[in-house]
CSV table of C-alpha atoms in Angstrom, one decimal:
chain,number,residue,atom,x,y,z
A,1,MET,CA,-11.5,40.3,7.3
A,2,GLU,CA,-13.1,40.2,3.8
A,3,MET,CA,-10.0,40.9,2.2
A,4,LEU,CA,-8.3,37.8,4.4
A,5,GLY,CA,-11.1,35.7,3.1
A,6,LEU,CA,-10.6,36.4,-0.5
A,7,CYS,CA,-6.8,35.8,-0.1
A,8,PHE,CA,-7.7,32.5,1.4
A,9,LEU,CA,-10.1,31.7,-1.5
A,10,ALA,CA,-7.3,32.7,-4.1
A,11,ALA,CA,-4.8,30.6,-2.3
A,12,PHE,CA,-7.1,27.6,-2.1
A,13,CYS,CA,-8.0,27.9,-5.9
A,14,SER,CA,-4.3,28.1,-6.9
A,15,TYR,CA,-3.7,24.9,-4.8
A,16,CYS,CA,-6.5,23.0,-6.4
A,17,LEU,CA,-5.2,24.3,-9.9
A,18,TRP,CA,-1.8,22.9,-8.8
A,19,ILE,CA,-3.4,19.5,-7.9
A,20,TRP,CA,-5.1,19.4,-11.4
A,21,ASN,CA,-1.9,20.0,-13.2
A,22,ILE,CA,0.2,17.5,-11.4
A,23,TYR,CA,-2.8,14.9,-11.7
A,24,ARG,CA,-3.1,15.7,-15.4
A,25,LYS,CA,0.7,15.1,-16.0
A,26,HIS,CA,1.5,12.2,-13.4
A,27,GLY,CA,-1.9,10.6,-13.0
A,28,GLY,CA,-1.2,7.0,-13.2
A,29,GLY,CA,2.3,7.3,-11.7
A,30,ARG,CA,5.8,7.6,-12.2
A,31,HIS,CA,8.6,5.2,-11.3
A,32,PRO,CA,11.8,6.3,-13.0
A,33,ALA,CA,14.0,4.1,-10.5
A,34,LEU,CA,12.5,0.9,-11.5
A,35,ALA,CA,14.6,-1.3,-13.6
A,36,GLY,CA,12.9,-2.0,-17.1
A,37,GLY,CA,11.3,1.5,-17.3
A,38,GLU,CA,7.7,1.7,-18.0
A,39,ARG,CA,6.9,-1.9,-19.2
A,40,PRO,CA,7.8,-5.1,-17.4
A,41,GLY,CA,10.3,-7.4,-18.8
A,42,PRO,CA,9.3,-11.1,-19.9
A,43,GLY,CA,8.7,-13.2,-16.8
A,44,ALA,CA,8.8,-10.3,-14.4
A,45,ALA,CA,6.4,-10.6,-11.4
A,46,ALA,CA,5.7,-8.3,-8.2
A,47,LEU,CA,5.0,-9.4,-4.8
A,48,LEU,CA,3.0,-7.5,-2.2
A,49,VAL,CA,3.6,-8.7,1.4
A,50,THR,CA,1.2,-7.6,4.0
A,51,ALA,CA,0.3,-8.5,7.7
A,52,HIS,CA,-3.6,-8.7,7.6
A,53,PRO,CA,-6.7,-9.0,5.3
A,54,ASP,CA,-7.5,-5.4,4.2
A,55,ASP,CA,-4.0,-4.2,4.2
A,56,GLU,CA,-4.1,-4.6,0.4
A,57,CYS,CA,-6.8,-2.1,-0.2
A,58,MET,CA,-6.4,0.4,2.7
A,59,PHE,CA,-2.8,1.1,1.9
A,60,PHE,CA,-1.7,-0.5,-1.2
A,61,ALA,CA,-4.7,-0.1,-3.8
A,62,PRO,CA,-3.2,2.7,-5.9
A,63,ALA,CA,-0.2,0.4,-6.4
A,64,LEU,CA,-2.0,-2.7,-7.1
A,65,LEU,CA,-4.3,-1.1,-9.5
A,66,ARG,CA,-1.7,0.8,-11.4
A,67,LEU,CA,0.7,-2.2,-11.6
A,68,ALA,CA,-2.2,-4.3,-13.1
A,69,ALA,CA,-2.8,-1.7,-15.7
A,70,ARG,CA,0.8,-2.1,-16.7
A,71,GLY,CA,0.4,-5.7,-17.2
A,72,LEU,CA,2.8,-6.7,-14.5
A,73,PRO,CA,1.7,-10.0,-12.7
A,74,VAL,CA,1.2,-9.4,-8.9
A,75,HIS,CA,1.2,-11.9,-6.2
A,76,LEU,CA,0.0,-11.3,-2.5
A,77,LEU,CA,1.4,-12.8,0.6
A,78,CYS,CA,-0.8,-12.1,3.6
A,79,LEU,CA,1.2,-13.2,6.6
A,80,SER,CA,-2.1,-13.7,8.8
A,81,THR,CA,-5.7,-14.3,8.7
A,82,GLY,CA,-6.6,-11.4,10.7
A,83,ASN,CA,-7.9,-13.6,13.4
A,84,PHE,CA,-7.6,-11.1,16.5
A,85,TYR,CA,-11.4,-10.9,16.9
A,86,LYS,CA,-11.9,-14.6,15.9
A,87,GLN,CA,-13.0,-13.7,12.4
A,88,GLY,CA,-10.4,-15.3,10.5
A,89,GLU,CA,-12.3,-17.3,8.3
A,90,ILE,CA,-14.5,-14.6,7.3
A,91,ARG,CA,-11.5,-12.2,6.7
A,92,LYS,CA,-10.0,-14.8,4.5
A,93,LYS,CA,-12.9,-15.0,2.1
A,94,GLU,CA,-13.1,-11.1,2.2
A,95,LEU,CA,-9.5,-10.9,1.1
A,96,VAL,CA,-10.1,-13.0,-1.9
A,97,GLN,CA,-13.0,-11.0,-2.9
A,98,SER,CA,-11.0,-7.8,-2.4
A,99,CYS,CA,-8.1,-9.3,-4.5
A,100,ALA,CA,-10.5,-10.2,-7.3
A,101,VAL,CA,-11.7,-6.4,-7.6
A,102,LEU,CA,-8.1,-5.2,-7.6
A,103,GLY,CA,-7.2,-7.7,-10.3
A,104,LEU,CA,-5.5,-10.4,-8.5
A,105,PRO,CA,-6.8,-13.8,-9.2
A,106,LEU,CA,-7.0,-16.5,-6.6
A,107,SER,CA,-4.0,-18.3,-7.8
A,108,CYS,CA,-1.8,-15.2,-6.9
A,109,VAL,CA,-3.2,-14.9,-3.5
A,110,THR,CA,-1.6,-16.6,-0.4
A,111,ILE,CA,-3.0,-16.3,3.2
A,112,LEU,CA,-1.0,-17.9,6.0
A,113,ASP,CA,-2.1,-18.9,9.4
A,114,HIS,CA,1.0,-19.6,11.3
A,115,ARG,CA,0.8,-19.9,15.0
A,116,ASP,CA,3.9,-18.0,15.6
A,117,LEU,CA,2.5,-15.1,13.4
A,118,PRO,CA,-0.9,-14.1,15.1
A,119,ASP,CA,-2.7,-10.9,14.3
A,120,ASN,CA,-1.7,-9.0,17.4
A,121,PRO,CA,0.0,-5.8,17.7
A,122,GLY,CA,1.2,-7.0,21.2
A,123,VAL,CA,3.3,-9.7,19.8
A,124,GLN,CA,6.5,-9.0,18.1
A,125,TRP,CA,6.8,-11.2,15.1
A,126,ASP,CA,10.2,-13.1,14.5
A,127,SER,CA,11.9,-11.4,11.6
A,128,GLU,CA,13.7,-14.7,10.8
A,129,LEU,CA,10.7,-16.7,10.3
A,130,ILE,CA,9.1,-13.9,8.1
A,131,ALA,CA,12.2,-13.6,6.1
A,132,VAL,CA,12.2,-17.4,5.4
A,133,LEU,CA,8.6,-17.4,4.3
A,134,ILE,CA,9.0,-14.3,2.0
A,135,LEU,CA,12.2,-15.7,0.4
A,136,LYS,CA,10.5,-18.9,-0.3
A,137,HIS,CA,7.6,-17.0,-2.0
A,138,ILE,CA,10.1,-15.0,-4.1
A,139,GLN,CA,11.9,-18.0,-5.4
A,140,MET,CA,8.6,-19.9,-6.0
A,141,HIS,CA,7.3,-17.0,-8.2
A,142,HIS,CA,10.5,-15.5,-9.6
A,143,ILE,CA,9.6,-12.2,-8.2
A,144,SER,CA,11.5,-9.1,-9.4
A,145,LEU,CA,9.7,-6.5,-7.4
A,146,LEU,CA,8.7,-6.6,-3.6
A,147,LEU,CA,6.3,-3.9,-1.9
A,148,THR,CA,5.6,-3.7,1.6
A,149,PHE,CA,5.4,-1.2,4.4
A,150,ASP,CA,8.4,1.1,5.6
A,151,GLU,CA,9.9,1.0,9.1
A,152,ASP,CA,7.0,3.0,10.5
A,153,GLY,CA,4.3,0.8,9.0
A,154,VAL,CA,1.9,3.5,7.8
A,155,SER,CA,-0.3,3.1,10.9
A,156,GLY,CA,2.6,2.2,13.3
A,157,HIS,CA,1.3,-1.5,13.6
A,158,ALA,CA,3.9,-3.7,14.9
A,159,ASN,CA,3.2,-6.6,12.5
A,160,HIS,CA,3.5,-4.1,9.6
A,161,ILE,CA,6.9,-3.1,11.0
A,162,ALA,CA,8.1,-6.6,11.3
A,163,ILE,CA,7.6,-7.1,7.6
A,164,TYR,CA,10.1,-4.3,6.8
A,165,TYR,CA,12.7,-5.6,9.0
A,166,ALA,CA,12.3,-9.1,7.7
A,167,ILE,CA,12.9,-7.7,4.1
A,168,ARG,CA,15.6,-5.4,5.2
A,169,LYS,CA,17.3,-8.7,7.0
A,170,LEU,CA,17.1,-10.5,3.6
A,171,GLN,CA,18.5,-7.5,1.6
A,172,LEU,CA,21.3,-7.0,4.3
A,173,GLU,CA,22.4,-10.7,4.2
A,174,LYS,CA,22.3,-10.5,0.2
A,175,LYS,CA,19.6,-13.2,-0.1
A,176,LEU,CA,17.3,-11.6,-2.4
A,177,PRO,CA,18.0,-12.7,-5.9
A,178,ASN,CA,19.9,-10.4,-8.3
A,179,GLY,CA,17.8,-7.6,-9.8
A,180,CYS,CA,15.0,-8.1,-7.2
A,181,GLN,CA,14.2,-4.7,-5.9
A,182,ALA,CA,12.1,-3.8,-2.7
A,183,LEU,CA,9.9,-0.8,-2.5
A,184,VAL,CA,8.6,0.4,1.0
A,185,LEU,CA,5.4,2.5,1.2
A,186,GLN,CA,6.2,5.8,2.7
A,187,SER,CA,4.6,6.6,6.1
A,188,THR,CA,3.2,10.2,6.5
A,189,ASN,CA,2.3,12.3,9.4
A,190,VAL,CA,-1.4,12.3,10.7
A,191,LEU,CA,-2.2,15.6,8.8
A,192,ARG,CA,-1.1,14.3,5.5
A,193,LYS,CA,-2.6,10.8,6.0
A,194,TYR,CA,-6.0,12.4,6.2
A,195,ILE,CA,-6.3,15.2,3.6
A,196,SER,CA,-6.9,12.8,0.7
A,197,ILE,CA,-6.2,14.1,-2.8
A,198,LEU,CA,-5.1,17.5,-1.2
A,199,ASP,CA,-2.0,15.8,-0.4
A,200,LEU,CA,-0.9,15.2,-3.9
A,201,PRO,CA,1.4,18.3,-4.3
A,202,ILE,CA,3.2,17.6,-1.0
A,203,SER,CA,3.7,14.0,-2.1
A,204,TRP,CA,4.8,15.0,-5.5
A,205,LEU,CA,7.4,17.4,-4.0
A,206,ARG,CA,8.7,15.3,-1.3
A,207,PRO,CA,11.5,12.9,-2.0
A,208,HIS,CA,10.4,9.5,-3.6
A,209,HIS,CA,11.3,6.9,-6.2
A,210,VAL,CA,7.9,5.7,-7.3
A,211,MET,CA,4.3,7.4,-7.0
A,212,TYR,CA,1.1,5.9,-8.1
A,213,VAL,CA,-2.0,8.1,-8.3
A,214,LEU,CA,-5.5,6.8,-9.1
A,215,HIS,CA,-7.8,7.9,-11.6
A,216,SER,CA,-11.3,8.6,-10.6
A,217,TRP,CA,-12.5,5.2,-11.8
A,218,GLU,CA,-9.7,3.5,-10.2
A,219,TYR,CA,-10.5,5.1,-7.1
A,220,GLN,CA,-14.0,3.6,-7.3
A,221,LYS,CA,-12.3,0.3,-7.7
A,222,ALA,CA,-10.4,0.8,-4.6
A,223,LYS,CA,-13.6,1.5,-2.7
A,224,GLU,CA,-15.2,-1.4,-4.1
A,225,ALA,CA,-12.4,-3.6,-2.9
A,226,MET,CA,-12.6,-2.2,0.9
A,227,TYR,CA,-16.4,-2.6,0.8
A,228,CYS,CA,-15.5,-6.5,0.3
A,229,HIS,CA,-14.3,-6.4,3.8
A,230,GLN,CA,-17.6,-6.1,5.5
A,231,SER,CA,-16.6,-7.4,8.9
A,232,GLN,CA,-14.3,-4.5,9.0
A,233,LEU,CA,-16.4,-1.6,7.9
A,234,VAL,CA,-16.8,0.2,11.2
A,235,TRP,CA,-17.6,3.9,11.0
A,236,PHE,CA,-14.1,5.2,11.0
A,237,ARG,CA,-13.1,3.0,8.1
A,238,ARG,CA,-15.9,4.1,6.0
A,239,LEU,CA,-14.8,7.8,6.8
A,240,TYR,CA,-11.2,6.6,5.7
A,241,LEU,CA,-12.2,5.7,2.3
A,242,TYR,CA,-12.9,9.4,1.6
A,243,ILE,CA,-10.2,11.3,3.7
A,244,SER,CA,-7.2,8.9,3.4
A,245,ARG,CA,-4.5,9.9,1.0
A,246,TYR,CA,-3.6,6.2,0.6
A,247,MET,CA,-6.8,5.6,-1.2
A,248,PHE,CA,-5.6,7.8,-4.0
A,249,ILE,CA,-1.7,8.0,-3.8
A,250,ASN,CA,1.1,5.7,-3.0
A,251,THR,CA,4.7,6.8,-2.7
A,252,PHE,CA,7.7,4.4,-2.4
A,253,HIS,CA,11.2,4.6,-1.5
A,254,LEU,CA,13.7,1.8,-2.7
A,255,MET,CA,14.8,0.1,0.2
A,256,SER,CA,18.6,1.3,0.5
A,257,GLN,CA,21.5,-1.1,0.0
Protein backbone atom coordinates (compact mmCIF):
# COMPACT_ATOMS: atom_id res chain seq x y z
CA MET A 1 0.00 0.00 0.00
CA GLU A 2 2.84 2.35 0.88
CA MET A 3 4.58 1.53 -2.42
CA LEU A 4 1.37 2.25 -4.30
CA GLY A 5 1.13 5.63 -2.58
CA LEU A 6 4.71 6.49 -3.49
CA CYS A 7 4.10 5.51 -7.12
CA PHE A 8 1.01 7.71 -7.23
CA LEU A 9 2.94 10.62 -5.70
CA ALA A 10 5.77 10.18 -8.21
CA ALA A 11 3.31 10.06 -11.11
CA PHE A 12 1.50 13.16 -9.89
CA CYS A 13 4.77 15.08 -9.47
CA SER A 14 5.83 14.05 -12.98
CA TYR A 15 2.48 15.24 -14.34
CA CYS A 16 2.83 18.59 -12.57
CA LEU A 17 6.34 18.96 -14.00
CA TRP A 18 4.91 18.26 -17.45
CA ILE A 19 2.31 20.98 -16.91
CA TRP A 20 5.03 23.42 -15.91
CA ASN A 21 7.14 22.64 -18.98
CA ILE A 22 4.20 23.13 -21.34
CA TYR A 23 3.20 26.31 -19.55
CA ARG A 24 6.77 27.66 -19.73
CA LYS A 25 7.05 26.94 -23.46
CA HIS A 26 3.53 27.76 -24.59
CA GLY A 27 2.13 30.04 -21.88
CA GLY A 28 0.25 32.76 -23.72
CA GLY A 29 -0.73 30.52 -26.59
CA ARG A 30 0.04 29.22 -30.00
CA HIS A 31 -1.84 29.80 -33.21
CA PRO A 32 0.07 28.38 -36.17
CA ALA A 33 -3.02 28.14 -38.37
CA LEU A 34 -3.94 31.80 -38.27
CA ALA A 35 -3.19 33.89 -41.30
CA GLY A 36 -0.69 36.59 -40.56
CA GLY A 37 1.24 34.65 -37.91
CA GLU A 38 1.82 36.11 -34.48
CA ARG A 39 1.08 39.75 -35.26
CA PRO A 40 -2.22 41.08 -36.62
CA GLY A 41 -2.06 42.84 -39.97
CA PRO A 42 -3.14 46.48 -40.47
CA GLY A 43 -6.88 46.88 -40.15
CA ALA A 44 -7.40 43.34 -38.81
CA ALA A 45 -10.08 42.84 -36.18
CA ALA A 46 -11.70 39.92 -34.36
CA LEU A 47 -15.34 39.31 -33.46
CA LEU A 48 -16.53 37.13 -30.59
CA VAL A 49 -20.18 36.07 -30.92
CA THR A 50 -21.88 34.91 -27.71
CA ALA A 51 -25.42 34.16 -26.60
CA HIS A 52 -25.59 35.66 -23.10
CA PRO A 53 -23.84 38.11 -20.79
CA ASP A 54 -21.12 36.19 -18.86
CA ASP A 55 -20.32 33.85 -21.80
CA GLU A 56 -17.40 36.13 -22.64
CA CYS A 57 -15.62 35.50 -19.32
CA MET A 58 -16.91 32.04 -18.37
CA PHE A 59 -15.74 30.50 -21.63
CA PHE A 60 -13.64 32.92 -23.70
CA ALA A 61 -11.53 34.93 -21.22
CA PRO A 62 -8.20 33.29 -22.25
CA ALA A 63 -8.80 34.12 -25.92
CA LEU A 64 -9.92 37.70 -25.23
CA LEU A 65 -7.03 38.49 -22.91
CA ARG A 66 -4.41 36.92 -25.20
CA LEU A 67 -5.77 38.63 -28.33
CA ALA A 68 -5.75 41.95 -26.49
CA ALA A 69 -2.11 41.29 -25.50
CA ARG A 70 -1.30 40.82 -29.20
CA GLY A 71 -2.84 44.20 -29.98
CA LEU A 72 -5.70 42.80 -32.06
CA PRO A 73 -8.92 44.87 -31.79
CA VAL A 74 -11.73 42.62 -30.57
CA HIS A 75 -15.47 43.26 -30.91
CA LEU A 76 -18.19 41.44 -28.99
CA LEU A 77 -21.64 40.67 -30.34
CA CYS A 78 -23.89 39.29 -27.59
CA LEU A 79 -27.17 38.08 -29.08
CA SER A 80 -29.34 38.48 -25.97
CA THR A 81 -29.53 40.43 -22.74
CA GLY A 82 -29.80 37.26 -20.65
CA ASN A 83 -33.34 38.10 -19.59
CA PHE A 84 -34.48 34.56 -18.69
CA TYR A 85 -34.98 35.60 -15.05
CA LYS A 86 -36.04 39.17 -15.97
CA GLN A 87 -32.60 40.60 -15.15
CA GLY A 88 -31.75 41.79 -18.65
CA GLU A 89 -31.02 45.43 -17.81
CA ILE A 90 -28.79 44.45 -14.90
CA ARG A 91 -26.93 41.89 -16.99
CA LYS A 92 -26.28 44.37 -19.80
CA LYS A 93 -24.49 46.67 -17.35
CA GLU A 94 -22.55 43.75 -15.89
CA LEU A 95 -21.44 42.71 -19.37
CA VAL A 96 -20.08 46.16 -20.16
CA GLN A 97 -18.11 46.14 -16.88
CA SER A 98 -16.74 42.65 -17.58
CA CYS A 99 -15.66 43.63 -21.09
CA ALA A 100 -13.81 46.66 -19.74
CA VAL A 101 -11.80 44.35 -17.46
CA LEU A 102 -11.04 42.06 -20.43
CA GLY A 103 -9.83 44.94 -22.58
CA LEU A 104 -12.93 45.61 -24.69
CA PRO A 105 -14.11 49.24 -24.64
CA LEU A 106 -17.80 50.11 -24.74
CA SER A 107 -17.51 51.07 -28.42
CA CYS A 108 -16.61 47.45 -29.23
CA VAL A 109 -19.55 45.88 -27.36
CA THR A 110 -22.94 45.25 -28.98
CA ILE A 111 -25.78 43.68 -26.98
CA LEU A 112 -28.92 42.74 -28.90
CA ASP A 113 -32.43 42.44 -27.50
CA HIS A 114 -34.29 40.80 -30.37
CA ARG A 115 -37.75 39.38 -29.69
CA ASP A 116 -36.95 36.29 -31.78
CA LEU A 117 -33.74 35.57 -29.85
CA PRO A 118 -34.88 35.17 -26.23
CA ASP A 119 -32.55 33.86 -23.54
CA ASN A 120 -34.21 30.48 -23.28
CA PRO A 121 -32.66 27.02 -23.77
CA GLY A 122 -36.10 25.76 -24.74
CA VAL A 123 -36.37 28.11 -27.75
CA GLN A 124 -34.64 27.18 -31.00
CA TRP A 125 -33.06 30.31 -32.44
CA ASP A 126 -33.42 30.88 -36.18
CA SER A 127 -30.02 30.29 -37.82
CA GLU A 128 -30.97 32.45 -40.82
CA LEU A 129 -31.72 35.44 -38.58
CA ILE A 130 -28.51 34.97 -36.56
CA ALA A 131 -26.48 34.65 -39.76
CA VAL A 132 -27.86 37.96 -41.08
CA LEU A 133 -27.06 39.77 -37.82
CA ILE A 134 -23.53 38.35 -37.64
CA LEU A 135 -22.76 39.10 -41.29
CA LYS A 136 -23.89 42.70 -40.83
CA HIS A 137 -21.50 43.02 -37.89
CA ILE A 138 -18.63 41.43 -39.82
CA GLN A 139 -19.05 43.86 -42.69
CA MET A 140 -19.48 46.89 -40.44
CA HIS A 141 -16.25 46.26 -38.53
CA HIS A 142 -14.15 44.60 -41.29
CA ILE A 143 -13.75 41.42 -39.26
CA SER A 144 -11.03 38.96 -40.26
CA LEU A 145 -11.34 36.51 -37.34
CA LEU A 146 -14.54 35.07 -35.89
CA LEU A 147 -14.72 33.26 -32.55
CA THR A 148 -17.68 31.38 -31.11
CA PHE A 149 -18.88 28.03 -29.72
CA ASP A 150 -18.58 24.68 -31.46
CA GLU A 151 -21.50 22.39 -32.29
CA ASP A 152 -21.70 21.20 -28.65
CA GLY A 153 -21.76 24.71 -27.20
CA VAL A 154 -19.38 23.86 -24.27
CA SER A 155 -22.34 23.55 -21.90
CA GLY A 156 -24.79 22.08 -24.40
CA HIS A 157 -26.95 25.23 -24.29
CA ALA A 158 -29.21 25.43 -27.36
CA ASN A 159 -28.57 29.15 -27.79
CA HIS A 160 -24.79 28.56 -27.93
CA ILE A 161 -25.18 25.81 -30.49
CA ALA A 162 -27.45 27.95 -32.69
CA ILE A 163 -24.61 30.45 -33.16
CA TYR A 164 -22.30 27.73 -34.45
CA TYR A 165 -24.84 26.63 -37.05
CA ALA A 166 -25.48 30.22 -38.15
CA ILE A 167 -21.77 30.80 -38.82
CA ARG A 168 -21.54 27.39 -40.43
CA LYS A 169 -24.36 28.46 -42.73
CA LEU A 170 -22.49 31.64 -43.69
CA GLN A 171 -19.39 29.62 -44.46
CA LEU A 172 -21.17 26.96 -46.53
CA GLU A 173 -22.96 29.65 -48.52
CA LYS A 174 -19.60 31.40 -49.03
CA LYS A 175 -20.90 34.65 -47.54
CA LEU A 176 -17.94 35.25 -45.23
CA PRO A 177 -15.51 37.83 -46.63
CA ASN A 178 -12.32 36.53 -48.24
CA GLY A 179 -9.71 35.84 -45.57
CA CYS A 180 -12.23 35.80 -42.71
CA GLN A 181 -11.50 32.74 -40.56
CA ALA A 182 -13.88 31.16 -38.05
CA LEU A 183 -12.55 29.60 -34.85
CA VAL A 184 -14.82 27.43 -32.71
CA LEU A 185 -14.13 26.79 -29.03
CA GLN A 186 -13.62 23.09 -28.34
CA SER A 187 -16.07 21.47 -25.96
CA THR A 188 -14.61 18.84 -23.62
CA ASN A 189 -16.07 16.06 -21.52
CA VAL A 190 -17.16 16.82 -17.97
CA LEU A 191 -14.00 15.44 -16.36
CA ARG A 192 -11.66 17.59 -18.45
CA LYS A 193 -13.91 20.62 -18.08
CA TYR A 194 -13.54 20.64 -14.30
CA ILE A 195 -9.87 19.82 -13.63
CA SER A 196 -8.65 23.37 -14.20
CA ILE A 197 -4.98 23.74 -15.20
CA LEU A 198 -4.49 19.96 -14.85
CA ASP A 199 -6.09 19.69 -18.28
CA LEU A 200 -3.18 21.53 -19.92
CA PRO A 201 -1.20 18.45 -21.09
CA ILE A 202 -4.37 16.88 -22.49
CA SER A 203 -5.29 20.11 -24.28
CA TRP A 204 -1.77 20.37 -25.64
CA LEU A 205 -1.77 16.79 -26.95
CA ARG A 206 -5.28 16.77 -28.41
CA PRO A 207 -5.70 18.08 -31.98
CA HIS A 208 -6.36 21.82 -32.15
CA HIS A 209 -5.47 24.76 -34.35
CA VAL A 210 -5.21 27.46 -31.69
CA MET A 211 -4.50 27.34 -27.96
CA TYR A 212 -4.48 30.20 -25.47
CA VAL A 213 -3.19 29.73 -21.92
CA LEU A 214 -3.43 32.45 -19.30
CA HIS A 215 -0.57 33.60 -17.10
CA SER A 216 -1.40 33.79 -13.40
CA TRP A 217 -1.96 37.56 -13.44
CA GLU A 218 -4.24 37.20 -16.48
CA TYR A 219 -6.24 34.54 -14.66
CA GLN A 220 -6.86 37.11 -11.93
CA LYS A 221 -8.24 39.40 -14.66
CA ALA A 222 -10.52 36.62 -15.86
CA LYS A 223 -11.84 36.14 -12.31
CA GLU A 224 -12.29 39.89 -11.91
CA ALA A 225 -14.36 39.94 -15.11
CA MET A 226 -16.59 37.16 -13.81
CA TYR A 227 -17.06 38.99 -10.52
CA CYS A 228 -18.60 41.82 -12.53
CA HIS A 229 -21.56 39.49 -13.11
CA GLN A 230 -22.79 39.73 -9.53
CA SER A 231 -26.34 38.73 -10.46
CA GLN A 232 -25.02 35.35 -11.67
CA LEU A 233 -22.60 34.51 -8.86
CA VAL A 234 -24.47 31.65 -7.24
CA TRP A 235 -22.32 29.12 -5.38
CA PHE A 236 -21.60 26.79 -8.31
CA ARG A 237 -20.37 29.66 -10.50
CA ARG A 238 -18.01 30.75 -7.74
CA LEU A 239 -16.70 27.19 -7.68
CA TYR A 240 -16.46 27.26 -11.48
CA LEU A 241 -13.91 30.09 -11.25
CA TYR A 242 -11.42 27.73 -9.63
CA ILE A 243 -12.11 24.37 -11.24
CA SER A 244 -13.01 25.12 -14.86
CA ARG A 245 -10.28 24.67 -17.48
CA TYR A 246 -12.01 27.42 -19.52
CA MET A 247 -10.84 29.98 -16.99
CA PHE A 248 -7.23 29.09 -17.91
CA ILE A 249 -7.26 27.38 -21.31
CA ASN A 250 -9.01 27.87 -24.64
CA THR A 251 -8.44 25.51 -27.55
CA PHE A 252 -10.03 26.21 -30.92
CA HIS A 253 -10.59 24.43 -34.21
CA LEU A 254 -10.77 26.27 -37.50
CA MET A 255 -14.25 25.69 -38.85
CA SER A 256 -13.77 23.29 -41.74
CA GLN A 257 -14.56 24.40 -45.26
